[in-house]
Amino acid sequence: ILYYFAFAQSNGTIDQNKASTYKTTDGSGFLLGLTYSQNKCGLNYIQVSHRLGDRFWPAGVPQPAAFNVTGLPCVGASGVTIEAAYLWWSVSTNTNPATMNVTIQNPLGVTSVFVGNRIGTGDNTCWGYSATSSYRATIPPSFITGSGTYTISGLPTASSTGWMEDTDGATLMIIYSDPSQNYVGRLIIHDGALIELGNPSTHFTPIIPAVCSNSIFGMAFIMGSDFQISWNTYSLNGGPYTSYLPDDTWWDFIEVSTSYFAGQTSSSFGINTFADCYNWVAAGVYFRTNPGGSCLSCITSPLCPLPTNTIDLKVDGISNKYVSLEWNSFEFGTAKSYTVERSIQNQEFSSLAVLEERPIMQFTDKSPSYNVPMHYRIRIQDKNGQTYYTETKTITLHNTSKVFASVYPNPTTLDKGLNLSYFTYQADRLNITVQDMMGRTIFSQTYETQAGDNSLKIQWSNIQTGNYILKVDNDRETQYFKVVITE
């Protein structure tokens, strides 16, 4: 909260030079202490965050609060492995208990009570309470059943406790490893209660051992409460201080894309504010590297096999130019979406398209690579939130010097000119020449084209009606077209 609003809210005098009473967590003695560190093939995470408190306006999500987890592949045999799961929250409190219970119901309807341990405490964030504390509950992997709604209740709010406690918000994080992914994932989390009253703060996360090779994907995140001021700025993994939040957000999971470099041994974080009181609960480092070399070696295996064999994915090349995919619907009427995924040379799978269900599913990849193996699979999400994958099919399109060109309209007119549609397997130099029937060159131009489909407009001047020869030459092969120009 703004320190200069403190008197109006009867929160007492704010000392700008006073920081958190305690800057420890788990007995580590650091500002934020190490809670989780893992380096594993296919490691990934999913998080869902909600504001919950109601001492302010607008109030947060009422409890029981639905934390909807999506995109988590199937769990169990032949599926992903749940490595860990946590729930974090921050409370403005007058009683400041060492533990606090939270009730969670998983998507299968199983309900359990988990104990949240106080992982850090300090001055109140300018609300007139006696303290602000951070809590973390460790959720057993067996309780995580996959995608779906995890309903959370039992955390104190101002209305439920007569203003004795109020929970700003909570973050549910599920950490898992995906055996079908051919990358090495690294996740490091530090947490606690770094509470500042109008002051900036910094945190450094050691990366031990050092980053094994340049990341192919990277994220950094900050979790905290009472980040209310829109002009606050945040630096993640040494990046520039940037504003990410609107006013009055109260509980946030700030996550940004970033890069990590071979040999990097630490990641720096910072919060810069003019007058905001806040509780910095956690900072996280996540990145992926290609396997091998100084990184781990990874062996992939199929993920989430389909319950039936009705998909029958077919992958074929079209004129050695495009890739055609065709498959049957998955238990027609039960699928929410189909995502076409592609991996090139065993790199990470990426999404090409998300399709709605039809009895026969089709997709054409018009931007393939050439002379390297391409792997295709379909990710299927059903209406219950469960995710399945088809088997992976592999195809290689071989480079060729053949010219794939066509011209239109033909016949054309003096004012319309010509359109040339041209496909090339690689970045190319294309020579266009127009000659009359006597062999005289009346137009000549060179175009730089990109790999894939290109559309070129050919417009000339000082030309008469009649018949002409259009020559298309890519220095390897030549193609000719007879062009008729009318008035």
Short mmCIF file of N, CA and C in Angstrom, two decimals, residues 317-408:
data_model
loop_
_atom_site.label_atom_id
_atom_site.label_comp_id
_atom_site.label_asym_id
_atom_site.label_seq_id
_atom_site.Cartn_x
_atom_site.Cartn_y
_atom_site.Cartn_z
N GLY A 317 4.05 -36.66 -47.57
CA GLY A 317 4.58 -35.52 -48.29
C GLY A 317 3.74 -35.23 -49.52
N ILE A 318 3.58 -33.95 -49.86
CA ILE A 318 2.86 -33.54 -51.05
C ILE A 318 3.86 -32.96 -52.04
N SER A 319 4.13 -33.70 -53.12
CA SER A 319 5.07 -33.27 -54.16
C SER A 319 6.41 -32.86 -53.58
N ASN A 320 6.79 -33.49 -52.47
CA ASN A 320 8.05 -33.17 -51.81
C ASN A 320 8.13 -31.69 -51.43
N LYS A 321 6.96 -31.10 -51.17
CA LYS A 321 6.87 -29.66 -50.95
C LYS A 321 6.19 -29.32 -49.62
N TYR A 322 5.06 -29.95 -49.34
CA TYR A 322 4.32 -29.75 -48.11
C TYR A 322 4.17 -31.09 -47.39
N VAL A 323 3.64 -31.02 -46.15
CA VAL A 323 3.35 -32.24 -45.39
C VAL A 323 1.87 -32.26 -45.05
N SER A 324 1.21 -33.35 -45.40
CA SER A 324 -0.21 -33.52 -45.14
C SER A 324 -0.41 -34.45 -43.94
N LEU A 325 -1.27 -34.04 -42.99
CA LEU A 325 -1.62 -34.88 -41.84
C LEU A 325 -3.11 -35.15 -41.88
N GLU A 326 -3.48 -36.37 -41.58
CA GLU A 326 -4.88 -36.74 -41.52
C GLU A 326 -5.08 -37.75 -40.40
N TRP A 327 -6.15 -37.60 -39.63
CA TRP A 327 -6.43 -38.54 -38.55
C TRP A 327 -7.93 -38.55 -38.26
N ASN A 328 -8.37 -39.60 -37.59
CA ASN A 328 -9.77 -39.73 -37.20
C ASN A 328 -10.02 -38.99 -35.90
N SER A 329 -11.26 -38.58 -35.67
CA SER A 329 -11.62 -37.92 -34.42
C SER A 329 -11.44 -38.87 -33.25
N PHE A 330 -11.09 -38.31 -32.13
CA PHE A 330 -10.90 -39.05 -30.88
C PHE A 330 -12.24 -39.17 -30.17
N GLU A 331 -12.81 -40.38 -30.14
CA GLU A 331 -14.08 -40.61 -29.45
C GLU A 331 -15.00 -39.42 -29.70
N PHE A 332 -15.45 -39.31 -30.92
CA PHE A 332 -16.12 -38.12 -31.45
C PHE A 332 -17.13 -37.54 -30.47
N GLY A 333 -17.04 -36.23 -30.27
CA GLY A 333 -17.93 -35.53 -29.36
C GLY A 333 -17.35 -35.29 -28.00
N THR A 334 -16.19 -35.89 -27.68
CA THR A 334 -15.60 -35.73 -26.35
C THR A 334 -14.37 -34.83 -26.37
N ALA A 335 -13.83 -34.54 -27.54
CA ALA A 335 -12.61 -33.74 -27.62
C ALA A 335 -12.93 -32.25 -27.61
N LYS A 336 -12.14 -31.48 -26.87
CA LYS A 336 -12.27 -30.03 -26.86
C LYS A 336 -11.43 -29.40 -27.96
N SER A 337 -10.23 -29.92 -28.17
CA SER A 337 -9.36 -29.33 -29.19
C SER A 337 -8.30 -30.33 -29.60
N TYR A 338 -7.77 -30.11 -30.81
CA TYR A 338 -6.65 -30.87 -31.34
C TYR A 338 -5.52 -29.88 -31.68
N THR A 339 -4.33 -30.12 -31.16
CA THR A 339 -3.19 -29.26 -31.43
C THR A 339 -2.17 -30.04 -32.24
N VAL A 340 -1.84 -29.54 -33.43
CA VAL A 340 -0.82 -30.16 -34.27
C VAL A 340 0.54 -29.68 -33.78
N GLU A 341 1.42 -30.61 -33.42
CA GLU A 341 2.74 -30.27 -32.90
C GLU A 341 3.82 -30.85 -33.79
N ARG A 342 4.91 -30.11 -33.93
CA ARG A 342 6.02 -30.53 -34.79
C ARG A 342 7.34 -30.33 -34.06
N SER A 343 8.23 -31.29 -34.26
CA SER A 343 9.61 -31.20 -33.78
C SER A 343 10.54 -31.40 -34.96
N ILE A 344 11.56 -30.57 -35.07
CA ILE A 344 12.53 -30.66 -36.16
C ILE A 344 13.85 -31.15 -35.60
N GLN A 345 14.34 -32.26 -36.12
CA GLN A 345 15.61 -32.85 -35.69
C GLN A 345 15.64 -33.09 -34.19
N ASN A 346 14.53 -33.62 -33.65
CA ASN A 346 14.44 -34.02 -32.24
C ASN A 346 14.53 -32.85 -31.27
N GLN A 347 14.25 -31.64 -31.76
CA GLN A 347 14.19 -30.50 -30.86
C GLN A 347 12.82 -30.50 -30.17
N GLU A 348 12.58 -29.49 -29.33
CA GLU A 348 11.33 -29.40 -28.59
C GLU A 348 10.14 -29.28 -29.54
N PHE A 349 9.04 -29.95 -29.20
CA PHE A 349 7.82 -29.83 -30.00
C PHE A 349 7.23 -28.42 -29.85
N SER A 350 6.72 -27.90 -30.95
CA SER A 350 6.04 -26.60 -30.93
C SER A 350 4.70 -26.75 -31.62
N SER A 351 3.78 -25.86 -31.28
CA SER A 351 2.42 -25.91 -31.83
C SER A 351 2.35 -25.25 -33.19
N LEU A 352 1.72 -25.93 -34.15
CA LEU A 352 1.49 -25.37 -35.48
C LEU A 352 0.07 -24.83 -35.64
N ALA A 353 -0.90 -25.50 -35.03
CA ALA A 353 -2.30 -25.08 -35.19
C ALA A 353 -3.15 -25.75 -34.13
N VAL A 354 -4.23 -25.08 -33.73
CA VAL A 354 -5.23 -25.64 -32.82
C VAL A 354 -6.53 -25.73 -33.60
N LEU A 355 -7.09 -26.95 -33.68
CA LEU A 355 -8.25 -27.20 -34.53
C LEU A 355 -9.43 -27.68 -33.69
N GLU A 356 -10.62 -27.29 -34.13
CA GLU A 356 -11.83 -27.83 -33.53
C GLU A 356 -12.15 -29.19 -34.13
N GLU A 357 -12.99 -29.94 -33.46
CA GLU A 357 -13.26 -31.32 -33.86
C GLU A 357 -14.14 -31.41 -35.11
N ARG A 358 -13.76 -32.30 -36.01
CA ARG A 358 -14.54 -32.72 -37.16
C ARG A 358 -14.40 -34.24 -37.29
N PRO A 359 -15.31 -34.90 -37.98
CA PRO A 359 -15.21 -36.37 -38.08
C PRO A 359 -13.87 -36.82 -38.65
N ILE A 360 -13.40 -36.14 -39.70
CA ILE A 360 -12.08 -36.42 -40.27
C ILE A 360 -11.24 -35.16 -40.10
N MET A 361 -10.11 -35.30 -39.42
CA MET A 361 -9.26 -34.16 -39.14
C MET A 361 -8.13 -34.10 -40.16
N GLN A 362 -7.86 -32.89 -40.69
CA GLN A 362 -6.81 -32.71 -41.69
C GLN A 362 -6.05 -31.42 -41.41
N PHE A 363 -4.77 -31.44 -41.76
CA PHE A 363 -3.95 -30.24 -41.64
C PHE A 363 -2.79 -30.37 -42.63
N THR A 364 -2.42 -29.25 -43.27
CA THR A 364 -1.28 -29.22 -44.18
C THR A 364 -0.24 -28.25 -43.65
N ASP A 365 0.96 -28.76 -43.45
CA ASP A 365 2.08 -27.94 -43.02
C ASP A 365 2.74 -27.34 -44.26
N LYS A 366 2.52 -26.03 -44.47
CA LYS A 366 3.04 -25.37 -45.67
C LYS A 366 4.37 -24.67 -45.41
N SER A 367 4.93 -24.83 -44.22
CA SER A 367 6.23 -24.23 -43.91
C SER A 367 7.16 -25.27 -43.29
N PRO A 368 7.37 -26.39 -43.97
CA PRO A 368 8.24 -27.42 -43.40
C PRO A 368 9.71 -27.07 -43.59
N SER A 369 10.57 -27.87 -42.96
CA SER A 369 12.01 -27.80 -43.22
C SER A 369 12.36 -28.91 -44.20
N TYR A 370 13.57 -28.86 -44.74
CA TYR A 370 13.95 -29.81 -45.78
C TYR A 370 15.30 -30.43 -45.44
N ASN A 371 15.43 -31.68 -45.83
CA ASN A 371 16.67 -32.46 -45.63
C ASN A 371 16.94 -32.78 -44.17
N VAL A 372 15.95 -32.62 -43.30
CA VAL A 372 16.08 -32.99 -41.88
C VAL A 372 14.80 -33.72 -41.46
N PRO A 373 14.89 -34.62 -40.48
CA PRO A 373 13.69 -35.32 -40.02
C PRO A 373 12.73 -34.35 -39.32
N MET A 374 11.46 -34.47 -39.63
CA MET A 374 10.41 -33.71 -38.96
C MET A 374 9.48 -34.70 -38.29
N HIS A 375 9.16 -34.43 -37.02
CA HIS A 375 8.33 -35.33 -36.22
C HIS A 375 7.01 -34.63 -35.94
N TYR A 376 5.91 -35.33 -36.16
CA TYR A 376 4.57 -34.76 -35.97
C TYR A 376 3.79 -35.61 -34.98
N ARG A 377 2.98 -34.94 -34.18
CA ARG A 377 2.04 -35.63 -33.29
C ARG A 377 0.85 -34.71 -33.04
N ILE A 378 -0.24 -35.27 -32.54
CA ILE A 378 -1.45 -34.51 -32.25
C ILE A 378 -1.68 -34.57 -30.74
N ARG A 379 -1.81 -33.38 -30.14
CA ARG A 379 -2.17 -33.30 -28.72
C ARG A 379 -3.68 -33.09 -28.62
N ILE A 380 -4.35 -33.97 -27.91
CA ILE A 380 -5.80 -33.96 -27.81
C ILE A 380 -6.20 -33.61 -26.38
N GLN A 381 -7.00 -32.58 -26.23
CA GLN A 381 -7.54 -32.25 -24.91
C GLN A 381 -9.03 -32.52 -24.91
N ASP A 382 -9.47 -33.38 -23.97
CA ASP A 382 -10.90 -33.68 -23.94
C ASP A 382 -11.63 -32.65 -23.08
N LYS A 383 -12.94 -32.77 -23.03
CA LYS A 383 -13.77 -31.77 -22.35
C LYS A 383 -13.67 -31.85 -20.85
N ASN A 384 -13.02 -32.89 -20.32
CA ASN A 384 -12.78 -33.01 -18.89
C ASN A 384 -11.41 -32.46 -18.49
N GLY A 385 -10.68 -31.90 -19.47
CA GLY A 385 -9.39 -31.32 -19.17
C GLY A 385 -8.22 -32.27 -19.28
N GLN A 386 -8.48 -33.55 -19.62
CA GLN A 386 -7.39 -34.51 -19.76
C GLN A 386 -6.72 -34.35 -21.12
N THR A 387 -5.43 -34.63 -21.16
CA THR A 387 -4.65 -34.47 -22.38
C THR A 387 -4.09 -35.81 -22.81
N TYR A 388 -4.16 -36.08 -24.13
CA TYR A 388 -3.61 -37.29 -24.72
C TYR A 388 -2.74 -36.91 -25.91
N TYR A 389 -1.87 -37.83 -26.30
CA TYR A 389 -1.04 -37.63 -27.48
C TYR A 389 -1.17 -38.82 -28.41
N THR A 390 -1.15 -38.56 -29.71
CA THR A 390 -1.04 -39.65 -30.66
C THR A 390 0.40 -40.13 -30.71
N GLU A 391 0.62 -41.22 -31.41
CA GLU A 391 1.98 -41.62 -31.67
C GLU A 391 2.66 -40.57 -32.54
N THR A 392 3.97 -40.54 -32.53
CA THR A 392 4.74 -39.58 -33.31
C THR A 392 5.11 -40.19 -34.65
N LYS A 393 4.85 -39.44 -35.73
CA LYS A 393 5.21 -39.88 -37.08
C LYS A 393 6.33 -38.98 -37.62
N THR A 394 7.26 -39.59 -38.36
CA THR A 394 8.44 -38.86 -38.86
C THR A 394 8.47 -38.88 -40.37
N ILE A 395 8.87 -37.75 -40.97
CA ILE A 395 8.98 -37.65 -42.42
C ILE A 395 10.12 -36.69 -42.74
N THR A 396 10.79 -36.91 -43.86
CA THR A 396 11.85 -36.01 -44.34
C THR A 396 11.54 -35.61 -45.78
N LEU A 397 11.49 -34.32 -46.03
CA LEU A 397 11.35 -33.81 -47.39
C LEU A 397 12.73 -33.44 -47.91
N HIS A 398 13.04 -33.91 -49.10
CA HIS A 398 14.38 -33.70 -49.65
C HIS A 398 14.40 -32.49 -50.57
N ASN A 399 15.47 -31.74 -50.45
CA ASN A 399 15.65 -30.54 -51.26
C ASN A 399 15.69 -30.92 -52.74
N THR A 400 15.26 -30.00 -53.57
CA THR A 400 15.29 -30.22 -55.00
C THR A 400 15.48 -28.88 -55.69
N SER A 401 16.01 -28.90 -56.90
CA SER A 401 16.20 -27.67 -57.65
C SER A 401 14.98 -27.32 -58.48
N LYS A 402 13.95 -28.13 -58.44
CA LYS A 402 12.77 -27.90 -59.27
C LYS A 402 12.13 -26.57 -58.95
N VAL A 403 11.71 -25.85 -60.01
CA VAL A 403 11.03 -24.58 -59.85
C VAL A 403 9.53 -24.82 -59.74
N PHE A 404 8.93 -24.39 -58.62
CA PHE A 404 7.48 -24.46 -58.47
C PHE A 404 6.94 -23.05 -58.69
N ALA A 405 6.52 -22.74 -59.91
CA ALA A 405 6.08 -21.39 -60.23
C ALA A 405 4.81 -21.44 -61.05
N SER A 406 4.00 -20.40 -60.91
CA SER A 406 2.81 -20.24 -61.75
C SER A 406 2.56 -18.74 -61.90
N VAL A 407 1.92 -18.36 -63.03
CA VAL A 407 1.64 -16.95 -63.28
C VAL A 407 0.14 -16.77 -63.48
N TYR A 408 -0.36 -15.61 -63.06
CA TYR A 408 -1.78 -15.29 -63.20
C TYR A 408 -1.94 -13.78 -63.08
#
